[in-house]
XYZ file of C-alpha atoms in Angstrom:
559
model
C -7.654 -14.195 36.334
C -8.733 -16.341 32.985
C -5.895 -15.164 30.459
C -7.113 -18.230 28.041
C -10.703 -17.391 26.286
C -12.555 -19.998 24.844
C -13.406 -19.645 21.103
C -17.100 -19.661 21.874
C -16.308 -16.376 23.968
C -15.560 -14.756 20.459
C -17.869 -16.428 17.605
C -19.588 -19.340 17.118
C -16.697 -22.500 17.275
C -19.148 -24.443 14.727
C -19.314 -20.990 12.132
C -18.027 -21.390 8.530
C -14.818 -19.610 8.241
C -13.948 -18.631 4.524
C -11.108 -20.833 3.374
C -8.741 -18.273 1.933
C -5.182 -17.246 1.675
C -3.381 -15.726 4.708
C -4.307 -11.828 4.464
C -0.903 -11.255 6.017
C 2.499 -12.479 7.815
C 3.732 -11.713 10.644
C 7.281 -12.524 10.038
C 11.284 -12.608 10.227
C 14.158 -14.912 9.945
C 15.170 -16.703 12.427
C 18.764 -15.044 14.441
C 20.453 -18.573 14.543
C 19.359 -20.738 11.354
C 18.531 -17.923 9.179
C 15.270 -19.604 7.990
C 12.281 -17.147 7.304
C 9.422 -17.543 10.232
C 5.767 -16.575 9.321
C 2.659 -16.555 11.433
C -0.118 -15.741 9.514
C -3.467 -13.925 9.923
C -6.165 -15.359 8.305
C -9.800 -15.101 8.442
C -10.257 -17.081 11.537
C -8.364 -14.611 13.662
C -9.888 -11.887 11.820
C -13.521 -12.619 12.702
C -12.172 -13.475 16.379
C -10.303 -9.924 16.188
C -14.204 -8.258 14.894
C -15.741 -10.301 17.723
C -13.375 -8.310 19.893
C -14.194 -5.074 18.646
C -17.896 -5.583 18.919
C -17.213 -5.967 22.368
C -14.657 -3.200 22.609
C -17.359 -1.211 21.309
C -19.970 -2.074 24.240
C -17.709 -1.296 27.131
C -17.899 1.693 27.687
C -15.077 1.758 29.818
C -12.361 1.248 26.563
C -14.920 3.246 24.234
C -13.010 6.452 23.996
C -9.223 4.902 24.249
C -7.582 5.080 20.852
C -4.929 2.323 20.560
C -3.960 -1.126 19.129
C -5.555 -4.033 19.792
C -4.417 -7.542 19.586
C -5.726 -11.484 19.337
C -3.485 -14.909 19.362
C -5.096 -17.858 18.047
C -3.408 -20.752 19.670
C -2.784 -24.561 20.611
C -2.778 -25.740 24.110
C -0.485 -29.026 24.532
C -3.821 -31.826 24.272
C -4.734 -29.917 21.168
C -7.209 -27.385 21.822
C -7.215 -24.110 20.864
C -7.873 -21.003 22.753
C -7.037 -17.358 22.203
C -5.182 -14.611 24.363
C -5.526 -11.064 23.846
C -3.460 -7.614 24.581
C -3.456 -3.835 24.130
C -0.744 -1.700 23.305
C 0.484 0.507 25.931
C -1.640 1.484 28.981
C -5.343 0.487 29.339
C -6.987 3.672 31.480
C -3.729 4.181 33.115
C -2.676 0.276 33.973
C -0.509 -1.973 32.271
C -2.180 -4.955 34.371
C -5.940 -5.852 33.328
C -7.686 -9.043 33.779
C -8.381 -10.815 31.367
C -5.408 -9.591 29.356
C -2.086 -10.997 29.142
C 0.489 -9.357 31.524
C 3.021 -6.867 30.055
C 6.467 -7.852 28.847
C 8.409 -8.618 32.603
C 10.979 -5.882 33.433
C 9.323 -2.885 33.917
C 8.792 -2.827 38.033
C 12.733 -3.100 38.022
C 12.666 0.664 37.296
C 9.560 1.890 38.564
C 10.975 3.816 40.988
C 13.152 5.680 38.310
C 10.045 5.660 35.803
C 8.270 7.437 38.247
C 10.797 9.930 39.148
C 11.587 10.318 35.511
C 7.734 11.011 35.134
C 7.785 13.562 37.348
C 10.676 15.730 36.113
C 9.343 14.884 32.515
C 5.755 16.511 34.142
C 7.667 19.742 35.398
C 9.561 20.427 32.601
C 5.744 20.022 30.222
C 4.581 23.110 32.733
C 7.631 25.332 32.218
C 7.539 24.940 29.020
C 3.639 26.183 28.740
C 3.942 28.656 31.341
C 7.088 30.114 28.809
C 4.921 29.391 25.633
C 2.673 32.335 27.502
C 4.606 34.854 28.614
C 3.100 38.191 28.258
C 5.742 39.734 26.220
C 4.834 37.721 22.875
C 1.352 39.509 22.599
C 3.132 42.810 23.457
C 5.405 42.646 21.297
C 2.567 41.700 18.107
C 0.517 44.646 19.259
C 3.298 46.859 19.745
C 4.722 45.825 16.425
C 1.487 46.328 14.241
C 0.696 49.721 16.120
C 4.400 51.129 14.595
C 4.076 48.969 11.243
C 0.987 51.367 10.949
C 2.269 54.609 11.976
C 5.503 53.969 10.073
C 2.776 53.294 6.667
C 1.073 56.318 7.454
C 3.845 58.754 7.926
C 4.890 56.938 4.419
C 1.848 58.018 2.445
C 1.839 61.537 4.085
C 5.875 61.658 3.479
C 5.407 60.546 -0.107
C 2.439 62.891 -0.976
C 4.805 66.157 0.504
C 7.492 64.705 -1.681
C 5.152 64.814 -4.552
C 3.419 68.497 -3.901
C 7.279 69.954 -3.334
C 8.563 68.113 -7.142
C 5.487 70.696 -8.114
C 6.699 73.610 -6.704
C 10.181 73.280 -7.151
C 8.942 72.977 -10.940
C 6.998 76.368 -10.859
C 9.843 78.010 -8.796
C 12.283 77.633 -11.532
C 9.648 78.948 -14.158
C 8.545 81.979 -12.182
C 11.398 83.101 -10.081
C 15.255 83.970 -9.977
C 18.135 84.463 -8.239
C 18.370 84.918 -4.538
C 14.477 84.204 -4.317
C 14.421 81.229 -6.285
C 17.370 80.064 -3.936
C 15.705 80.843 -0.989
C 12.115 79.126 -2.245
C 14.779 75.842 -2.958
C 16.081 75.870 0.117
C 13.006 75.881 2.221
C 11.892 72.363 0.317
C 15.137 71.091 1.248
C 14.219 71.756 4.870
C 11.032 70.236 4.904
C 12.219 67.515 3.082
C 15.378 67.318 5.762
C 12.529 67.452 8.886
C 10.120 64.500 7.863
C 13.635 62.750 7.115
C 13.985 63.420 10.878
C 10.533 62.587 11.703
C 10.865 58.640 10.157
C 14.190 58.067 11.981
C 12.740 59.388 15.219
C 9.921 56.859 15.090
C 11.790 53.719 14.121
C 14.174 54.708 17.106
C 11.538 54.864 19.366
C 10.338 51.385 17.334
C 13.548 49.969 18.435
C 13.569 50.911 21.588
C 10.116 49.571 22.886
C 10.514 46.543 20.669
C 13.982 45.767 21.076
C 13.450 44.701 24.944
C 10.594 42.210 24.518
C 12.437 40.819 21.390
C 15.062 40.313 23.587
C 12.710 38.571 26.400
C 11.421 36.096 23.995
C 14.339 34.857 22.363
C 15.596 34.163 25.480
C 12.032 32.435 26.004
C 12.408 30.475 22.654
C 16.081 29.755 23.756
C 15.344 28.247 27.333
C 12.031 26.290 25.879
C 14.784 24.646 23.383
C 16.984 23.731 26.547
C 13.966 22.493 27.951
C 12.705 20.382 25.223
C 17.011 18.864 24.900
C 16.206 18.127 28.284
C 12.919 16.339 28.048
C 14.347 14.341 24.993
C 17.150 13.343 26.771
C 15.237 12.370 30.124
C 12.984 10.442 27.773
C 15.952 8.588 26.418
C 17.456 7.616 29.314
C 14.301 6.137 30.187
C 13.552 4.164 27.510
C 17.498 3.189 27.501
C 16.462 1.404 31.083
C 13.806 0.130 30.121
C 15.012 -1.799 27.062
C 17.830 -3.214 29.275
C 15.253 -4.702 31.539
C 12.516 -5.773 29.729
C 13.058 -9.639 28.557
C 11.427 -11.359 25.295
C 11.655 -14.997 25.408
C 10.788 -16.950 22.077
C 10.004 -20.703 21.436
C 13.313 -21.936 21.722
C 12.930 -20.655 25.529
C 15.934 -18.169 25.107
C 15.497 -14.829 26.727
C 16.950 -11.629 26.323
C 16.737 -8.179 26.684
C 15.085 -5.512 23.853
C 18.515 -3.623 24.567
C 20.769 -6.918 23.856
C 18.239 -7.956 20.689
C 18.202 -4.187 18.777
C 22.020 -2.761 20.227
C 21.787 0.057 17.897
C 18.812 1.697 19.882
C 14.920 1.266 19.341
C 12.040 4.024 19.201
C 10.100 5.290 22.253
C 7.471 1.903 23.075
C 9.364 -0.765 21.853
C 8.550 -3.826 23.551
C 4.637 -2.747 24.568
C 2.531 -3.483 21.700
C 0.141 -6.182 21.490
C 2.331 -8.837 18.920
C 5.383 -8.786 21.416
C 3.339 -9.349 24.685
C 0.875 -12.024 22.795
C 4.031 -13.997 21.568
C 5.801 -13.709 24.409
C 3.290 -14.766 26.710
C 2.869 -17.934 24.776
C 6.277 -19.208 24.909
C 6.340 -18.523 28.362
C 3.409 -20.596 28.591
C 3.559 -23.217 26.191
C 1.059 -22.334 23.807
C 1.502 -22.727 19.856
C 0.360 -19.778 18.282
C -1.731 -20.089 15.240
C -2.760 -17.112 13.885
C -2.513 -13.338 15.125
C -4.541 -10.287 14.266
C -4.000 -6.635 15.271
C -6.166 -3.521 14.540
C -6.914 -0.551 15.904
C -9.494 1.085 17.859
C -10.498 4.797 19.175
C -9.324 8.239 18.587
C -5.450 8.952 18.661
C -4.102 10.205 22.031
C -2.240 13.090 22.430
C 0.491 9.914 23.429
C 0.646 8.394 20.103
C 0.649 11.375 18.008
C 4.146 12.071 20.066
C 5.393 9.168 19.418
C 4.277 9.428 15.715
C 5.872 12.704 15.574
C 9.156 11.027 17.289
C 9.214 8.505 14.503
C 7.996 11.403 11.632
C 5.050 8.648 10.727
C 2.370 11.139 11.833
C -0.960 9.319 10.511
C -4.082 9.239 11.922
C -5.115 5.339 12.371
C -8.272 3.846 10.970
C -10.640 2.523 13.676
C -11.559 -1.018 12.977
C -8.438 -1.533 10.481
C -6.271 -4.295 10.860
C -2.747 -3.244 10.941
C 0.564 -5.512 10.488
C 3.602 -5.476 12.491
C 4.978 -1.600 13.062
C 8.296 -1.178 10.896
C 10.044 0.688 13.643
C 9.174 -1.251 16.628
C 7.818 -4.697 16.402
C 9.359 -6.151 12.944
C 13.124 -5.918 14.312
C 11.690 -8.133 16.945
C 9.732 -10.372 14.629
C 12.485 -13.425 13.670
C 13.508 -13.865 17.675
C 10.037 -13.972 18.852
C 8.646 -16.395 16.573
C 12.037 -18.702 16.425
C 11.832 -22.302 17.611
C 8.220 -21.977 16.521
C 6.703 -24.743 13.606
C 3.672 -23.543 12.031
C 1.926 -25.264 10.033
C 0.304 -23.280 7.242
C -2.031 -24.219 4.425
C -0.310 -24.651 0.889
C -1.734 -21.535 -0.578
C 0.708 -21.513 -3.407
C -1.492 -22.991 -5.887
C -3.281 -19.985 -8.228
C -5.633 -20.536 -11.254
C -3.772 -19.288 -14.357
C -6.371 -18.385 -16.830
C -3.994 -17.735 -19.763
C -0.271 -18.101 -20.244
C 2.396 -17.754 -22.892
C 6.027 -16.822 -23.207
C 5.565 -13.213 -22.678
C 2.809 -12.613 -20.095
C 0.185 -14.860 -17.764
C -3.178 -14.190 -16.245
C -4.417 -15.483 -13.207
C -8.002 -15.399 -11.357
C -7.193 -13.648 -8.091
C -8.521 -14.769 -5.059
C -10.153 -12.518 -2.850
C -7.778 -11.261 0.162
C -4.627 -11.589 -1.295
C -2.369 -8.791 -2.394
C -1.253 -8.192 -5.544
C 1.810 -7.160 -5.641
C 3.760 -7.133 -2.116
C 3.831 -4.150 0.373
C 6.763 -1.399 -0.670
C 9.009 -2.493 2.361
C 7.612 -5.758 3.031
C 10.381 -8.221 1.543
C 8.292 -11.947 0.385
C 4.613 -10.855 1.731
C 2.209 -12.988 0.649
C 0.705 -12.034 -3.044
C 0.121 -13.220 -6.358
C 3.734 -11.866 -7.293
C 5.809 -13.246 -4.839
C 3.930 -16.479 -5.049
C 4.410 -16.719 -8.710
C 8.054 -15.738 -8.648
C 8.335 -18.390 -5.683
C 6.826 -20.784 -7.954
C 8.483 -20.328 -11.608
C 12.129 -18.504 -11.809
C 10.241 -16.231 -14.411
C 11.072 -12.006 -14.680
C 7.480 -10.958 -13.462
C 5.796 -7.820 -13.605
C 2.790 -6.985 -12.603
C 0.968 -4.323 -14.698
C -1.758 -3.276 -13.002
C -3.153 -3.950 -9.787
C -6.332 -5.119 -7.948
C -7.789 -4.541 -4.526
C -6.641 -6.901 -1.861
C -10.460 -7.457 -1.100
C -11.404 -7.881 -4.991
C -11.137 -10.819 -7.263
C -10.670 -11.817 -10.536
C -7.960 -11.318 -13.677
C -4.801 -9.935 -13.393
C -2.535 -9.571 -15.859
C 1.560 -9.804 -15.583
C 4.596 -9.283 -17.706
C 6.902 -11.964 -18.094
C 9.859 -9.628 -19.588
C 10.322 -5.254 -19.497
C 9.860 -4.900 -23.329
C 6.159 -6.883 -22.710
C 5.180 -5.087 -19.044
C 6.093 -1.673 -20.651
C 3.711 -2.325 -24.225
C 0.689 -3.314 -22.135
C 1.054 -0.784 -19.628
C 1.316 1.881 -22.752
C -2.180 0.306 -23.527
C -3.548 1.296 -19.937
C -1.815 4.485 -19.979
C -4.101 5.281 -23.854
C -7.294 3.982 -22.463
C -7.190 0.660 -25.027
C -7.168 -2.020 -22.493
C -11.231 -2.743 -21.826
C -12.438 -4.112 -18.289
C -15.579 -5.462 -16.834
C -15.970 -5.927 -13.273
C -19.041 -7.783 -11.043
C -20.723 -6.559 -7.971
C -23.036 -7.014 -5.838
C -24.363 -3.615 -3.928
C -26.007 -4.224 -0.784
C -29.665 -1.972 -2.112
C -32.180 -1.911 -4.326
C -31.410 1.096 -7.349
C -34.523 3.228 -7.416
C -36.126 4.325 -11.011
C -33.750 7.839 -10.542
C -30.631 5.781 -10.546
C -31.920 3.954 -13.359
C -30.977 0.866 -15.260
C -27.546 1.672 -16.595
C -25.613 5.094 -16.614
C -22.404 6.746 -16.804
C -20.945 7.755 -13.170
C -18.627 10.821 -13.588
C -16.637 11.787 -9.818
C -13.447 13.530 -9.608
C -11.402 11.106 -6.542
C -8.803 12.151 -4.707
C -6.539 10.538 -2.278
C -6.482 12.276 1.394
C -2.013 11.573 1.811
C -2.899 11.869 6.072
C -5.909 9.289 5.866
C -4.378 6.914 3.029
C -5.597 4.448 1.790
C -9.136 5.869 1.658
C -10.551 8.093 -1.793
C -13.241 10.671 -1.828
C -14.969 12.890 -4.394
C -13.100 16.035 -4.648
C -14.135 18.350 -7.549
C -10.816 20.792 -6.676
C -8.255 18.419 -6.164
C -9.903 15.009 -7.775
C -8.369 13.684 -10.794
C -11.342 12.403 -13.769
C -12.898 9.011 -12.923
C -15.786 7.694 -15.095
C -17.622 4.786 -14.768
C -20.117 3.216 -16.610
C -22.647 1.226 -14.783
C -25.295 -1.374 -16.054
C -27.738 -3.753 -13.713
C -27.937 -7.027 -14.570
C -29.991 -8.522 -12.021
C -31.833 -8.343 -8.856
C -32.630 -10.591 -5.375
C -34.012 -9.061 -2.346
C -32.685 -5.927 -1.532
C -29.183 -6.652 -3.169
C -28.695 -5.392 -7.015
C -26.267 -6.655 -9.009
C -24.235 -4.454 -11.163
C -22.111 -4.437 -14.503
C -19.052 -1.940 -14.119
C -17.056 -0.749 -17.199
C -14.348 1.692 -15.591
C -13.174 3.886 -18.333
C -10.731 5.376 -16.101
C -8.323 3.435 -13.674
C -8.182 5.459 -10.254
C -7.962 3.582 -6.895
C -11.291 2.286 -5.218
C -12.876 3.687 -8.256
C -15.955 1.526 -8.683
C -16.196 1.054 -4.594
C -16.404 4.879 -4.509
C -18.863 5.639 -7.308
C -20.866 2.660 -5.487
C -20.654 4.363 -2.136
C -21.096 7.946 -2.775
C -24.258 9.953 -2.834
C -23.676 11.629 -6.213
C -22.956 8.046 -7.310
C -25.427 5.000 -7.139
C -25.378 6.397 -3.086
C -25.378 2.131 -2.291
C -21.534 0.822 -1.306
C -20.804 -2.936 -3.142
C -21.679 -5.573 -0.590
C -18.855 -6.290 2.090
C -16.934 -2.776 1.554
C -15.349 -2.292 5.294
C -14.357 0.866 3.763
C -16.594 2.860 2.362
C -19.726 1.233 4.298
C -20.833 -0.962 7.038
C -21.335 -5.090 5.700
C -19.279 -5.919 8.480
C -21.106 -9.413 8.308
C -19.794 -10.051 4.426
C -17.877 -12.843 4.098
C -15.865 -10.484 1.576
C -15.903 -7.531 -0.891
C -18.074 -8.803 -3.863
C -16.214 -6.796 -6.376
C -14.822 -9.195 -9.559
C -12.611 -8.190 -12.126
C -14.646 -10.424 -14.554
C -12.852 -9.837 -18.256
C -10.934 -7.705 -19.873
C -10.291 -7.321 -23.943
C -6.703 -5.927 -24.857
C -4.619 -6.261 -28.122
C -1.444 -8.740 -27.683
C 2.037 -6.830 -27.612
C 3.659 -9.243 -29.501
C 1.097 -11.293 -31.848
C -1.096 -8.104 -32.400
C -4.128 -10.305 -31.968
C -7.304 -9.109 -29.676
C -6.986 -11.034 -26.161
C -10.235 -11.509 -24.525
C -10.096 -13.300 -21.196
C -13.137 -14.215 -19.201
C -14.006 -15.821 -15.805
C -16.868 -17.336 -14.249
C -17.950 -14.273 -11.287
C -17.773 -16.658 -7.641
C -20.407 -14.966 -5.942
């Protein structure tokens, strides 16, 4: 079974390969020195990652399996370099596949109670659908609505008696007297005593056809709670025996349990996505890794949105996105897995400051580099972390660009400075021209220049992606002028006069827009060939906090 795939099986060994910054770390510090461990993915592994999509994509026998998908770039012993791949999980049902590494070892030690486990786990799913339809819970609806209306009805008749006997009682104390005005009294009393009568009779016969199938179902809803403690705590169990037998070995050739490396309990899967079983299987086997890549690929299963739910991240996944270690299960792993391994990474450090002086710098951003790290990613790679790893400066960054887009960004070297120019974004004074390239040719409708006007609004369960929305989008305006022309590729001026995420690569892509995405936009459309998003923050004009002069900085655009 060939485990070890040749680069050519991916892409082209002889291909150019942008020379960029890492796009991300796989990392964690080392249990026993303490040191911080990063393994990078870069571009190389991302291509061989697309490679493995496209081919993903052709088999029709992983088409419709939604689930994460891995690649290790690594070194054998005499130098060459070959890459491994894995899948989270189960592929159709197996955990053994050829041609992908082997699962983490441990799990036939408890097959026997897996399976068992499985099976109770099974019987309890059917008991608890069989009790989600019992026939009582329609009953009981019907039954309910059927009084609810009778009980409205006998109101409006009850109410317009009430009214016509106010009336007469009115007229019988104009028109009559003693005993017969008593008498005419007391027979409104009486009717007013019988429909009295009338209501309580119904609601007690409400109660008593009611009462017994409210009875049956929260005894229902009681026993499926008893049943779902039950599955929990099967499912626990489980996964308690499982972490006690499966074993991760890292580079120093230690090995020990996920149960003995995370004591304080992990989440449901722990220990079978793709970065644990690619980094184990190469220290088991010797192999240096170079560079990983994960991403994922399908439709959600009904599995992982119950584990998302388990973990409250319920998200639906982006097919064809690369993703970075999972906070709850892979990144407490992270600093044991990778310990006792050397990489050696390209000095990336270096970044072209464009302007600088004692209250704020500018650099030209590289494509594929972050600005600013991720929330809950401590040190990831980006222009602020490098810069503060660099200089021992305060730094602020304030404003942001896409990780695919290049060009100037501006940061604070003090809080009085950061908070002055972002006042000036906040009123609209700070001025910006970006570069692009869309992959089309504008027709004469589009025109030469224009003004692009599309609310955008953020979708929170399919972040990071924006779409026109004129209910809930907040005002984005663009202007728009072309500058040139070659093949079928334009090349655009943008001016945004509003600063809303994926602005410009939104009023690109959509129809009411120019209706042609910027060349290289894996997001809103399909360059999958691009080399990168040719988007370039290109200059931007702004008045100096401190010396009140105009700053106008300027870069040459790289593509």
């Amino acid at each position: 079974m060939v485990i070890l795939h040749h680069l050519s099986d991916f892409i082209n060994p002889d291909m150019e390969v942008e020379l960029a910054p890492p796009n991300y770390y796989y990392e964690g510090k080392c249990p026993q020195t303490g040191e911080l461990l990063k393994l990078p993915r870069t571009a190389l592994s991302e291509a061989i990652a697309k490679s493995l999509m496209q081919q993903i994509r052709e088999n029709q026998l992983y088409n419709n399996e939604g689930k994460m998908y891995g690649i290790l770039l690594v070194e054998l012993p005499n130098g060459e370099q070959r890459v491994i791949k894995a899948f989270s999980g189960l592929l159709n049902g197996l955990s053994v596949v050829a041609g992908w590494v082997s699962p983490i070892p441990g799990r036939a030690e408890i097959a026997l109670a897996e399976k068992q486990t499985l099976i109770e786990l099974e019987k309890i799913k059917q008991e608890i659908i069989q009790l989600q339809q019992i026939p009582e819970k329609e009953q009981y609806q019907t039954l309910a609505a059927k009084f609810q209306q009778q009980l409205d009805n006998m109101s409006l008749e009850h109410n317009y008696s009430k009214k016509q006997r106010q009336e007469k009682r009115q007229q019988y104390q104009q028109n009559l007297t003693g005993e017969k005005l008593e008498l005419a009294l007391a027979e409104l009393e009486a009717e007013s005593r019988q429909q009295g009568i009338e209501r309580k009779y119904l609601k007690r016969r409400q109660n008593e056809v009611l009462q017994p199938l409210h009875d049956k179902i929260t005894a229902t809803n009681n026993r499926i709670r008893e049943l779902k403690q039950q599955r929990k705590e099967l499912s626990r169990e489980l996964q308690n025996q499982m972490h006690a037998a499966y074993k991760l070995t890292n580079f120093y050739g230690k090995s020990l349990s996920i149960q003995q490396l995370i004591p304080t309990g992990t989440p449901t899967g722990t220990g079978e996505c793709c970065a644990p079983k690619l980094l184990h299987y190469a220290a088991t086997h010797h192999l240096k890794p170079l560079a990983m890549a994960e991403f994922w690929w399908g439709e959600s299963s009904e599995y992982d949105k119950i584990q998302d739910t388990i973990q409250d991240t319920i998200q639906d996944k982006i097919p064809g996105k690369f993703y970075g270690a999972c906070v709850e299960r892979c990144q407490p792993l992270m600093g044991f897995l990778l310990s006792g391994l050397k990489i050696a990474t390209s000095d990336f450090s270096n970044l072209e400051i464009i302007y600088q002086d004692e209250w704020l710098i500018a650099v030209n951003k590289p494509p594929g580099l972050l600005s600013v790290p991720g929330r809950y990613v401590e040190n990831q790679d980006s222009v602020l972390s490098r810069l503060r790893n660099l200089y021992d400066w305060e730094l602020m960054s304030v404003h942001r660009l896409d990780q695919e887009t290049s060009g100037i960004l501006i940061l604070a070297r003090d809080q009085n400075t950061y908070a002055q120019i972002n006042q000036q974004f906040a009123n609209r004074q700070i001025h910006k021209i970006y570069e692009a390239i869309i992959a089309g040719s504008l027709t004469t409708e589009q025109g030469e220049k224009g003004i692009i006007n599309l609310p955008l609004w953020g979708d929170p369960e399919n972040r990071p992606y924006q779409k026109v929305d004129w209910e809930k989008g907040k005002p984005s305006v663009t202007e728009f002028r072309v500058i040139g022309k070659k093949g079928n590729y334009t090349r655009v001026e943008f001016k945004p006069l509003t600063g809303r995420t994926h602005q410009l690569r939104v009023h690109a892509a959509d129809v009411a827009g120019l209706g042609i995405n910027i060349l290289g936009d894996r997001l809103y459309g399909c360059n999958a060939n691009a080399t990168r998003l040719h988007l370039h923050a290109r200059e931007i004009t702004f008045k100096h906090p401190h010396t009140g002069t105009n700053l106008h900085l300027q870069t040459v655009t790289p593509f």
